[in-house]
Every structure is written in C-alpha cells, then in structure tokens.
Amino acid sequence: MKIFFNFQFLSATTRLNNILRLATLAAAFLALPTHALAQSSCPEDLNFDRVVNGADTMIVMNAFGNCPASPASCPEDLNGDGVVNISDVFIVLDAYGNCPVPVAVPTITSVSPPNRPTSGGVPITITGTNFTGASRVQVRGIDATSFVFVNDTTVTAVTPPGAVGLATVTVTTASGTATLASAFRYFDSSWHIVLEQTPNSTAVPNATVRANIVATGFPWAVRDIGTGIEMLLVPPGTFNMGCSRFDGGLCNSSERPVHQVTLTRAFYLGRYEVTQAQWEARMGNNPSRWTGNPNRPVETVSWDNVASFNRRSGFRLPTEAEWEYSCRAGTTTAIHQSRPRPNGSNSTVYLYNIAWFSGNAGARTHAVGGKDPNGFGFYDMSGNVREWCNDWFGNYAAGNATDPVGPWHNMRAPTGSLRVRRGGDYFNYSVYSRSSARSADLPDSPFNSGVGFRVAKTP
C-alpha cells in the first residue's frame, strides 16, 4: 500500500513539474502566430517550422476543448480522442526537438522510347521524381550502362541486351529504389539490317511524322536479311478512310461511308512492290507476264500465291486500313503528295509524277521506284501494279474503327468471297489510282498481270 501511494505521489509531482514548465513556455511564446493547418510528417510540429517547441505547445493549449466533427480540422488533437487537453500537451512535450527530414522516395512515371531492340546498346530516358542521388539503373535486374543523372526528374541510360518482351526498369537512389513494370518492350532485331535509324527530311518532309516515327523507338528504314526487301516504319495514327474523288469525278459506292480509323501499332511496309528477282529467289519461279527486268514488280500472282511467299519469308500482307493510311501519308486528297503540290491533289494532272497508269505506262509495268515517293517514303502505291491486301472484301461499317481487319477475320469466309486489292496499275484509268479506290478478286485467281503486292511486318 505504501508503494502505491509513493507511485501516486511521484506521478502527481511529475505532472506538476510539467504544468509549471508549460506556464514558463506560455509566457515566452504567447505572441507567436498560428500557421495554416496542413499535414506533416512530424504531426507535433503544428506551425510547420520543422521544430517541435513551445510555440507548438501554445497552439495546443489555445485549442483546449472538444474537437469539431471533422478530425482533419482539429490537428491539435494529437491522440485522436476527440478532445484537445493536457494529454495532447504532453505528446508535444515528449516530441521536443527538430523534426526528422522526410525521405524523398523515388518514383518512375515513364520510360521512352517504348520499344528497344534485343541487341541492347541503345539509350532510354527515364522520367519520374526524386532522382537526386541516383546511382544505378537496371533493366530486368541487369545493370544498364552509361548512366547519366540529368536532374531530379530525369535520368538516362543505355540498355543491356534482352529477350523479346516487356521489361521492368529500376532506379536506385540513397532514399530507395523506384520500379516500373512493363516500362518498355524489347523487340526482335535479328531479322533486319538497319539502313537509317531515323527518317530524313527529304524522304519524310513532315516534321511531326518524323517525330512520331522516332518516338516509337523502332528504326525507320531496314532491310530484311532473308529476302533483301527494304521496309519503312509507319507510325501509329488516325485518318479518314474512304472516298476521295478527283475534281469532277466520282467514287464507287464501296468507298463509303468515309469513317475515322485509328491504327494503334507501328508496322513495317515494303518501300517498293515486291520485285520479280525477290520473288524468284524465294519461290524458284517467275509467273510474271512482263519480264526482261528483274526489278519490275512481280505480277500474275494470286492471293494464295502471295500467302505462300509470306509464310516462307516471315511477312504478312497489310490490312486494307494500313494500306490506305500508308498510301495517303497524311493527305486527304484523291492522290498523295506530288510535285509541285506536297499536300496532295484532286487533279489527274499530278498523277503522272507518282504513278504508272494507262496515261503514261505504255501498257506495261516498269521497274519499281521510278516515280516520286509519297510523304512516308513509299513508291508506286498509286500505280504500276495493284496490290493485294489481307482483308476479305466487304462494305465498310458505319462509325469509327480501331485497327480494323475487314469482315470474317479468323473465320471461314463464305464461298465465293473476294480478297481486297488496292492501288492503280499500268493499264487502268486514273480513277483507279485514287488513294481510296478499291477492287477485289478471288484469292486463288492468278490471271491478272496487273496485280502484285508489297509486304508488311509487325515489329
């Protein structure tokens, strides 16, 4: 019993001393202002000067009483019991001193470009927060090289080699490690030789298009190792697909309705139509009618023949939407860029600069690449030979579309269904050379010397 009363006495003495201490502090800090309320990593620092002292004690004492309904408006209630009283004062007293410095934990918000080759050795830019003091960047747990601290929100590094697929990136600082899963994608770079990493302004005059190509992270111009076919990268984008007529001309009903199409993924497309030499090297024959120059486009090939070539070569045909997007190259007119009108034209006069058709071809095909290219760098899309596309032929659906693939995709098409062909050819009239013009034929029909193709590939 004696011990109990001694404990009570000591407790009361301690409380009395603390109260006297409060009185002394009150006299010293009575005139200090109360600051705006906000959250703090040091909740006892009620005036946010990074020090817990008598000023904070006075703030608590001035707030004595029941808290309002919202706890957020009663930061002086440090123990959360709904009342500001002497217990909260003691919490302040126990915390006297400097507040701890908050730890600036790093975060990663993005990595660009979004695609990088499996060979590694190419730069990436990492953006985020709190990178000051960063010392290391890793990709899939492997150290990146050439690490550079740019500023608190940006670091750069060079990727290590990696397997195809999504990669996790980490940035390590003294305060912690930031991680971003699926930060970028390694793509297979073993199938091609890079001819030009970025597009030049002569081939791709539009600065926005060039920037969009660079932003993908894929090289712009490549040559397929197996076939020697040169391919150019087409960036994602949105365009209006459908009827574009010449001045005074008409569109076919199959070109309507005009509808907005969005292509979400970059793809490669042959810079030229596949030549007779490229076909014969892979297939061992030359079905073409117009021979004599191996750089003429291969023709008199059916859709099925082309599918066989592509299976052997690792290619595919472009979808009809990919083809028109690539042909237009940003134009909305009947024909794509042509001298002297770089934004395209609705006049047949300028078709002579970009296409071989009945008005200038002399009823025969010509070596690929003999006319002006379009704004993406592609040749002969408006003439020489028509080109097979992957889609089955059908009417356009109303409304906007994203990555359309035509009717009956991955399904058994009805008997007698046709495959799409695009572009003009050497013996047809100018109306068939329009960017929106469509035609079709049976997939097993090889009996047309005006039909060839160009290849596509998804990186």
JSON list of C-alpha atoms in Angstrom, two decimals, residues 89-260:
[
{"chain": "A", "resi": 89, "resn": "VAL", "atom": "CA", "xyz": [0.26, 18.84, -24.46]},
{"chain": "A", "resi": 90, "resn": "PHE", "atom": "CA", "xyz": [2.34, 16.01, -23.04]},
{"chain": "A", "resi": 91, "resn": "ILE", "atom": "CA", "xyz": [2.63, 14.48, -26.52]},
{"chain": "A", "resi": 92, "resn": "VAL", "atom": "CA", "xyz": [4.12, 17.76, -27.75]},
{"chain": "A", "resi": 93, "resn": "LEU", "atom": "CA", "xyz": [6.49, 17.94, -24.79]},
{"chain": "A", "resi": 94, "resn": "ASP", "atom": "CA", "xyz": [7.73, 14.40, -25.44]},
{"chain": "A", "resi": 95, "resn": "ALA", "atom": "CA", "xyz": [8.47, 15.30, -29.09]},
{"chain": "A", "resi": 96, "resn": "TYR", "atom": "CA", "xyz": [10.51, 18.45, -28.41]},
{"chain": "A", "resi": 97, "resn": "GLY", "atom": "CA", "xyz": [13.37, 18.91, -30.89]},
{"chain": "A", "resi": 98, "resn": "ASN", "atom": "CA", "xyz": [13.98, 19.02, -34.64]},
{"chain": "A", "resi": 99, "resn": "CYS", "atom": "CA", "xyz": [11.61, 17.09, -36.87]},
{"chain": "A", "resi": 100, "resn": "PRO", "atom": "CA", "xyz": [13.11, 14.25, -38.91]},
{"chain": "A", "resi": 101, "resn": "VAL", "atom": "CA", "xyz": [13.87, 15.10, -42.54]},
{"chain": "A", "resi": 102, "resn": "PRO", "atom": "CA", "xyz": [11.28, 13.35, -44.74]},
{"chain": "A", "resi": 103, "resn": "VAL", "atom": "CA", "xyz": [12.69, 10.69, -47.06]},
{"chain": "A", "resi": 104, "resn": "ALA", "atom": "CA", "xyz": [12.26, 11.59, -50.76]},
{"chain": "A", "resi": 105, "resn": "VAL", "atom": "CA", "xyz": [11.31, 8.19, -52.17]},
{"chain": "A", "resi": 106, "resn": "PRO", "atom": "CA", "xyz": [11.95, 7.98, -55.95]},
{"chain": "A", "resi": 107, "resn": "THR", "atom": "CA", "xyz": [9.22, 7.06, -58.44]},
{"chain": "A", "resi": 108, "resn": "ILE", "atom": "CA", "xyz": [9.28, 6.26, -62.18]},
{"chain": "A", "resi": 109, "resn": "THR", "atom": "CA", "xyz": [6.46, 7.57, -64.35]},
{"chain": "A", "resi": 110, "resn": "SER", "atom": "CA", "xyz": [7.64, 6.63, -67.85]},
{"chain": "A", "resi": 111, "resn": "VAL", "atom": "CA", "xyz": [10.45, 5.23, -69.98]},
{"chain": "A", "resi": 112, "resn": "SER", "atom": "CA", "xyz": [10.94, 6.32, -73.58]},
{"chain": "A", "resi": 113, "resn": "PRO", "atom": "CA", "xyz": [11.07, 5.24, -76.30]},
{"chain": "A", "resi": 114, "resn": "PRO", "atom": "CA", "xyz": [8.60, 2.41, -75.62]},
{"chain": "A", "resi": 115, "resn": "ASN", "atom": "CA", "xyz": [10.45, -0.10, -77.84]},
{"chain": "A", "resi": 116, "resn": "ARG", "atom": "CA", "xyz": [14.10, -1.11, -77.91]},
{"chain": "A", "resi": 117, "resn": "PRO", "atom": "CA", "xyz": [16.00, -3.85, -79.81]},
{"chain": "A", "resi": 118, "resn": "THR", "atom": "CA", "xyz": [17.03, -7.08, -78.13]},
{"chain": "A", "resi": 119, "resn": "SER", "atom": "CA", "xyz": [20.64, -6.35, -79.04]},
{"chain": "A", "resi": 120, "resn": "GLY", "atom": "CA", "xyz": [20.74, -3.60, -76.40]},
{"chain": "A", "resi": 121, "resn": "GLY", "atom": "CA", "xyz": [23.23, -0.75, -76.55]},
{"chain": "A", "resi": 122, "resn": "VAL", "atom": "CA", "xyz": [20.63, 1.96, -77.20]},
{"chain": "A", "resi": 123, "resn": "PRO", "atom": "CA", "xyz": [19.59, 4.86, -74.93]},
{"chain": "A", "resi": 124, "resn": "ILE", "atom": "CA", "xyz": [16.45, 5.19, -72.87]},
{"chain": "A", "resi": 125, "resn": "THR", "atom": "CA", "xyz": [15.16, 8.24, -70.99]},
{"chain": "A", "resi": 126, "resn": "ILE", "atom": "CA", "xyz": [13.55, 7.64, -67.60]},
{"chain": "A", "resi": 127, "resn": "THR", "atom": "CA", "xyz": [11.29, 10.28, -66.08]},
{"chain": "A", "resi": 128, "resn": "GLY", "atom": "CA", "xyz": [9.92, 10.38, -62.55]},
{"chain": "A", "resi": 129, "resn": "THR", "atom": "CA", "xyz": [10.51, 12.08, -59.20]},
{"chain": "A", "resi": 130, "resn": "ASN", "atom": "CA", "xyz": [13.22, 12.34, -56.55]},
{"chain": "A", "resi": 131, "resn": "PHE", "atom": "CA", "xyz": [16.10, 11.04, -58.69]},
{"chain": "A", "resi": 132, "resn": "THR", "atom": "CA", "xyz": [18.68, 13.22, -56.91]},
{"chain": "A", "resi": 133, "resn": "GLY", "atom": "CA", "xyz": [21.45, 10.93, -55.69]},
{"chain": "A", "resi": 134, "resn": "ALA", "atom": "CA", "xyz": [20.56, 8.19, -58.20]},
{"chain": "A", "resi": 135, "resn": "SER", "atom": "CA", "xyz": [23.41, 5.75, -58.66]},
{"chain": "A", "resi": 136, "resn": "ARG", "atom": "CA", "xyz": [22.07, 2.84, -60.68]},
{"chain": "A", "resi": 137, "resn": "VAL", "atom": "CA", "xyz": [19.62, 1.86, -63.41]},
{"chain": "A", "resi": 138, "resn": "GLN", "atom": "CA", "xyz": [18.71, -1.76, -64.03]},
{"chain": "A", "resi": 139, "resn": "VAL", "atom": "CA", "xyz": [16.66, -3.44, -66.73]},
{"chain": "A", "resi": 140, "resn": "ARG", "atom": "CA", "xyz": [15.27, -6.84, -65.71]},
{"chain": "A", "resi": 141, "resn": "GLY", "atom": "CA", "xyz": [17.80, -6.85, -62.89]},
{"chain": "A", "resi": 142, "resn": "ILE", "atom": "CA", "xyz": [20.77, -6.23, -65.20]},
{"chain": "A", "resi": 143, "resn": "ASP", "atom": "CA", "xyz": [22.76, -3.02, -64.88]},
{"chain": "A", "resi": 144, "resn": "ALA", "atom": "CA", "xyz": [22.27, -0.51, -67.68]},
{"chain": "A", "resi": 145, "resn": "THR", "atom": "CA", "xyz": [25.41, 1.30, -68.84]},
{"chain": "A", "resi": 146, "resn": "SER", "atom": "CA", "xyz": [26.27, 4.95, -69.46]},
{"chain": "A", "resi": 147, "resn": "PHE", "atom": "CA", "xyz": [24.04, 6.11, -66.61]},
{"chain": "A", "resi": 148, "resn": "VAL", "atom": "CA", "xyz": [23.59, 9.90, -66.56]},
{"chain": "A", "resi": 149, "resn": "PHE", "atom": "CA", "xyz": [21.80, 11.92, -63.88]},
{"chain": "A", "resi": 150, "resn": "VAL", "atom": "CA", "xyz": [20.13, 14.81, -65.72]},
{"chain": "A", "resi": 151, "resn": "ASN", "atom": "CA", "xyz": [18.06, 16.33, -62.93]},
{"chain": "A", "resi": 152, "resn": "ASP", "atom": "CA", "xyz": [15.70, 15.36, -60.12]},
{"chain": "A", "resi": 153, "resn": "THR", "atom": "CA", "xyz": [13.10, 14.12, -62.62]},
{"chain": "A", "resi": 154, "resn": "THR", "atom": "CA", "xyz": [15.20, 12.65, -65.43]},
{"chain": "A", "resi": 155, "resn": "VAL", "atom": "CA", "xyz": [17.98, 10.10, -65.85]},
{"chain": "A", "resi": 156, "resn": "THR", "atom": "CA", "xyz": [19.27, 8.36, -68.97]},
{"chain": "A", "resi": 157, "resn": "ALA", "atom": "CA", "xyz": [20.99, 5.04, -69.52]},
{"chain": "A", "resi": 158, "resn": "VAL", "atom": "CA", "xyz": [21.88, 2.56, -72.26]},
{"chain": "A", "resi": 159, "resn": "THR", "atom": "CA", "xyz": [20.00, -0.74, -72.32]},
{"chain": "A", "resi": 160, "resn": "PRO", "atom": "CA", "xyz": [21.66, -4.13, -71.86]},
{"chain": "A", "resi": 161, "resn": "PRO", "atom": "CA", "xyz": [20.80, -6.96, -74.27]},
{"chain": "A", "resi": 162, "resn": "GLY", "atom": "CA", "xyz": [17.49, -8.66, -73.51]},
{"chain": "A", "resi": 163, "resn": "ALA", "atom": "CA", "xyz": [14.95, -11.19, -74.72]},
{"chain": "A", "resi": 164, "resn": "VAL", "atom": "CA", "xyz": [11.82, -10.21, -76.64]},
{"chain": "A", "resi": 165, "resn": "GLY", "atom": "CA", "xyz": [9.08, -8.94, -74.35]},
{"chain": "A", "resi": 166, "resn": "LEU", "atom": "CA", "xyz": [8.24, -6.34, -71.72]},
{"chain": "A", "resi": 167, "resn": "ALA", "atom": "CA", "xyz": [11.00, -5.17, -69.37]},
{"chain": "A", "resi": 168, "resn": "THR", "atom": "CA", "xyz": [10.97, -3.85, -65.80]},
{"chain": "A", "resi": 169, "resn": "VAL", "atom": "CA", "xyz": [13.18, -0.84, -65.06]},
{"chain": "A", "resi": 170, "resn": "THR", "atom": "CA", "xyz": [14.51, 0.24, -61.64]},
{"chain": "A", "resi": 171, "resn": "VAL", "atom": "CA", "xyz": [16.30, 3.39, -60.49]},
{"chain": "A", "resi": 172, "resn": "THR", "atom": "CA", "xyz": [18.23, 3.23, -57.20]},
{"chain": "A", "resi": 173, "resn": "THR", "atom": "CA", "xyz": [18.90, 6.30, -55.05]},
{"chain": "A", "resi": 174, "resn": "ALA", "atom": "CA", "xyz": [20.10, 6.78, -51.48]},
{"chain": "A", "resi": 175, "resn": "SER", "atom": "CA", "xyz": [16.45, 7.04, -50.42]},
{"chain": "A", "resi": 176, "resn": "GLY", "atom": "CA", "xyz": [15.21, 3.86, -52.07]},
{"chain": "A", "resi": 177, "resn": "THR", "atom": "CA", "xyz": [14.54, 2.09, -55.34]},
{"chain": "A", "resi": 178, "resn": "ALA", "atom": "CA", "xyz": [11.86, 3.03, -57.86]},
{"chain": "A", "resi": 179, "resn": "THR", "atom": "CA", "xyz": [10.38, 0.27, -60.04]},
{"chain": "A", "resi": 180, "resn": "LEU", "atom": "CA", "xyz": [8.24, 0.43, -63.17]},
{"chain": "A", "resi": 181, "resn": "ALA", "atom": "CA", "xyz": [6.95, -2.86, -64.58]},
{"chain": "A", "resi": 182, "resn": "SER", "atom": "CA", "xyz": [6.37, -3.16, -68.34]},
{"chain": "A", "resi": 183, "resn": "ALA", "atom": "CA", "xyz": [8.43, 0.00, -68.77]},
{"chain": "A", "resi": 184, "resn": "PHE", "atom": "CA", "xyz": [9.35, -0.73, -72.40]},
{"chain": "A", "resi": 185, "resn": "ARG", "atom": "CA", "xyz": [9.39, -3.63, -74.84]},
{"chain": "A", "resi": 186, "resn": "TYR", "atom": "CA", "xyz": [12.36, -5.44, -76.32]},
{"chain": "A", "resi": 187, "resn": "PHE", "atom": "CA", "xyz": [11.70, -6.23, -79.99]},
{"chain": "A", "resi": 188, "resn": "ASP", "atom": "CA", "xyz": [13.37, -8.78, -82.25]},
{"chain": "A", "resi": 189, "resn": "SER", "atom": "CA", "xyz": [16.09, -7.03, -84.21]},
{"chain": "A", "resi": 190, "resn": "SER", "atom": "CA", "xyz": [17.70, -10.15, -85.64]},
{"chain": "A", "resi": 191, "resn": "TRP", "atom": "CA", "xyz": [15.73, -10.23, -88.90]},
{"chain": "A", "resi": 192, "resn": "HIS", "atom": "CA", "xyz": [16.91, -6.96, -90.38]},
{"chain": "A", "resi": 193, "resn": "ILE", "atom": "CA", "xyz": [19.82, -4.63, -91.07]},
{"chain": "A", "resi": 194, "resn": "VAL", "atom": "CA", "xyz": [19.24, -1.01, -90.12]},
{"chain": "A", "resi": 195, "resn": "LEU", "atom": "CA", "xyz": [19.67, 1.30, -93.10]},
{"chain": "A", "resi": 196, "resn": "GLU", "atom": "CA", "xyz": [18.63, 4.54, -91.38]},
{"chain": "A", "resi": 197, "resn": "GLN", "atom": "CA", "xyz": [17.70, 4.78, -87.71]},
{"chain": "A", "resi": 198, "resn": "THR", "atom": "CA", "xyz": [15.73, 8.00, -88.13]},
{"chain": "A", "resi": 199, "resn": "PRO", "atom": "CA", "xyz": [13.91, 9.41, -91.17]},
{"chain": "A", "resi": 200, "resn": "ASN", "atom": "CA", "xyz": [15.48, 12.20, -93.16]},
{"chain": "A", "resi": 201, "resn": "SER", "atom": "CA", "xyz": [13.57, 15.32, -94.15]},
{"chain": "A", "resi": 202, "resn": "THR", "atom": "CA", "xyz": [13.87, 14.58, -97.85]},
{"chain": "A", "resi": 203, "resn": "ALA", "atom": "CA", "xyz": [12.07, 11.25, -97.64]},
{"chain": "A", "resi": 204, "resn": "VAL", "atom": "CA", "xyz": [9.67, 12.29, -94.85]},
{"chain": "A", "resi": 205, "resn": "PRO", "atom": "CA", "xyz": [9.19, 16.06, -95.15]},
{"chain": "A", "resi": 206, "resn": "ASN", "atom": "CA", "xyz": [6.61, 16.41, -92.36]},
{"chain": "A", "resi": 207, "resn": "ALA", "atom": "CA", "xyz": [8.40, 17.11, -89.06]},
{"chain": "A", "resi": 208, "resn": "THR", "atom": "CA", "xyz": [5.51, 15.75, -86.99]},
{"chain": "A", "resi": 209, "resn": "VAL", "atom": "CA", "xyz": [5.55, 12.45, -88.87]},
{"chain": "A", "resi": 210, "resn": "ARG", "atom": "CA", "xyz": [9.31, 12.19, -88.38]},
{"chain": "A", "resi": 211, "resn": "ALA", "atom": "CA", "xyz": [8.88, 12.82, -84.65]},
{"chain": "A", "resi": 212, "resn": "ASN", "atom": "CA", "xyz": [6.14, 10.18, -84.46]},
{"chain": "A", "resi": 213, "resn": "ILE", "atom": "CA", "xyz": [8.41, 7.64, -86.14]},
{"chain": "A", "resi": 214, "resn": "VAL", "atom": "CA", "xyz": [11.31, 8.40, -83.79]},
{"chain": "A", "resi": 215, "resn": "ALA", "atom": "CA", "xyz": [9.00, 8.20, -80.76]},
{"chain": "A", "resi": 216, "resn": "THR", "atom": "CA", "xyz": [8.23, 4.53, -81.47]},
{"chain": "A", "resi": 217, "resn": "GLY", "atom": "CA", "xyz": [11.82, 3.53, -80.78]},
{"chain": "A", "resi": 218, "resn": "PHE", "atom": "CA", "xyz": [11.96, 1.37, -83.93]},
{"chain": "A", "resi": 219, "resn": "PRO", "atom": "CA", "xyz": [14.48, 2.07, -86.70]},
{"chain": "A", "resi": 220, "resn": "TRP", "atom": "CA", "xyz": [12.90, 3.80, -89.67]},
{"chain": "A", "resi": 221, "resn": "ALA", "atom": "CA", "xyz": [14.49, 2.10, -92.70]},
{"chain": "A", "resi": 222, "resn": "VAL", "atom": "CA", "xyz": [15.56, -1.56, -92.56]},
{"chain": "A", "resi": 223, "resn": "ARG", "atom": "CA", "xyz": [16.44, -4.35, -94.97]},
{"chain": "A", "resi": 224, "resn": "ASP", "atom": "CA", "xyz": [15.16, -7.86, -94.37]},
{"chain": "A", "resi": 225, "resn": "ILE", "atom": "CA", "xyz": [18.15, -10.19, -94.17]},
{"chain": "A", "resi": 226, "resn": "GLY", "atom": "CA", "xyz": [16.39, -13.17, -95.73]},
{"chain": "A", "resi": 227, "resn": "THR", "atom": "CA", "xyz": [14.93, -11.51, -98.82]},
{"chain": "A", "resi": 228, "resn": "GLY", "atom": "CA", "xyz": [16.74, -8.20, -99.19]},
{"chain": "A", "resi": 229, "resn": "ILE", "atom": "CA", "xyz": [13.39, -6.37, -99.14]},
{"chain": "A", "resi": 230, "resn": "GLU", "atom": "CA", "xyz": [13.68, -2.78, -97.91]},
{"chain": "A", "resi": 231, "resn": "MET", "atom": "CA", "xyz": [11.00, -1.70, -95.45]},
{"chain": "A", "resi": 232, "resn": "LEU", "atom": "CA", "xyz": [9.98, 1.57, -93.81]},
{"chain": "A", "resi": 233, "resn": "LEU", "atom": "CA", "xyz": [8.32, 2.07, -90.45]},
{"chain": "A", "resi": 234, "resn": "VAL", "atom": "CA", "xyz": [4.80, 3.50, -90.40]},
{"chain": "A", "resi": 235, "resn": "PRO", "atom": "CA", "xyz": [3.90, 5.15, -87.07]},
{"chain": "A", "resi": 236, "resn": "PRO", "atom": "CA", "xyz": [0.51, 4.80, -85.34]},
{"chain": "A", "resi": 237, "resn": "GLY", "atom": "CA", "xyz": [-2.05, 7.39, -86.30]},
{"chain": "A", "resi": 238, "resn": "THR", "atom": "CA", "xyz": [-5.61, 8.35, -87.19]},
{"chain": "A", "resi": 239, "resn": "PHE", "atom": "CA", "xyz": [-7.05, 9.21, -90.61]},
{"chain": "A", "resi": 240, "resn": "ASN", "atom": "CA", "xyz": [-10.32, 9.37, -92.54]},
{"chain": "A", "resi": 241, "resn": "MET", "atom": "CA", "xyz": [-10.71, 6.26, -94.69]},
{"chain": "A", "resi": 242, "resn": "GLY", "atom": "CA", "xyz": [-12.91, 6.28, -97.76]},
{"chain": "A", "resi": 243, "resn": "CYS", "atom": "CA", "xyz": [-14.00, 8.32, -100.75]},
{"chain": "A", "resi": 244, "resn": "SER", "atom": "CA", "xyz": [-11.59, 10.95, -102.10]},
{"chain": "A", "resi": 245, "resn": "ARG", "atom": "CA", "xyz": [-12.50, 11.89, -105.65]},
{"chain": "A", "resi": 246, "resn": "PHE", "atom": "CA", "xyz": [-10.80, 13.77, -108.46]},
{"chain": "A", "resi": 247, "resn": "ASP", "atom": "CA", "xyz": [-12.19, 17.14, -109.48]},
{"chain": "A", "resi": 248, "resn": "GLY", "atom": "CA", "xyz": [-15.40, 16.42, -111.37]},
{"chain": "A", "resi": 249, "resn": "GLY", "atom": "CA", "xyz": [-15.10, 12.70, -110.66]},
{"chain": "A", "resi": 250, "resn": "LEU", "atom": "CA", "xyz": [-16.98, 10.16, -108.59]},
{"chain": "A", "resi": 251, "resn": "CYS", "atom": "CA", "xyz": [-16.30, 7.47, -106.01]},
{"chain": "A", "resi": 252, "resn": "ASN", "atom": "CA", "xyz": [-17.52, 3.91, -106.06]},
{"chain": "A", "resi": 253, "resn": "SER", "atom": "CA", "xyz": [-20.22, 3.12, -103.51]},
{"chain": "A", "resi": 254, "resn": "SER", "atom": "CA", "xyz": [-17.88, 0.62, -101.83]},
{"chain": "A", "resi": 255, "resn": "GLU", "atom": "CA", "xyz": [-15.70, 3.55, -100.74]},
{"chain": "A", "resi": 256, "resn": "ARG", "atom": "CA", "xyz": [-18.44, 4.87, -98.45]},
{"chain": "A", "resi": 257, "resn": "PRO", "atom": "CA", "xyz": [-19.09, 5.81, -95.76]},
{"chain": "A", "resi": 258, "resn": "VAL", "atom": "CA", "xyz": [-15.99, 7.85, -95.03]},
{"chain": "A", "resi": 259, "resn": "HIS", "atom": "CA", "xyz": [-15.05, 6.89, -91.50]},
{"chain": "A", "resi": 260, "resn": "GLN", "atom": "CA", "xyz": [-12.32, 7.61, -88.98]}
]
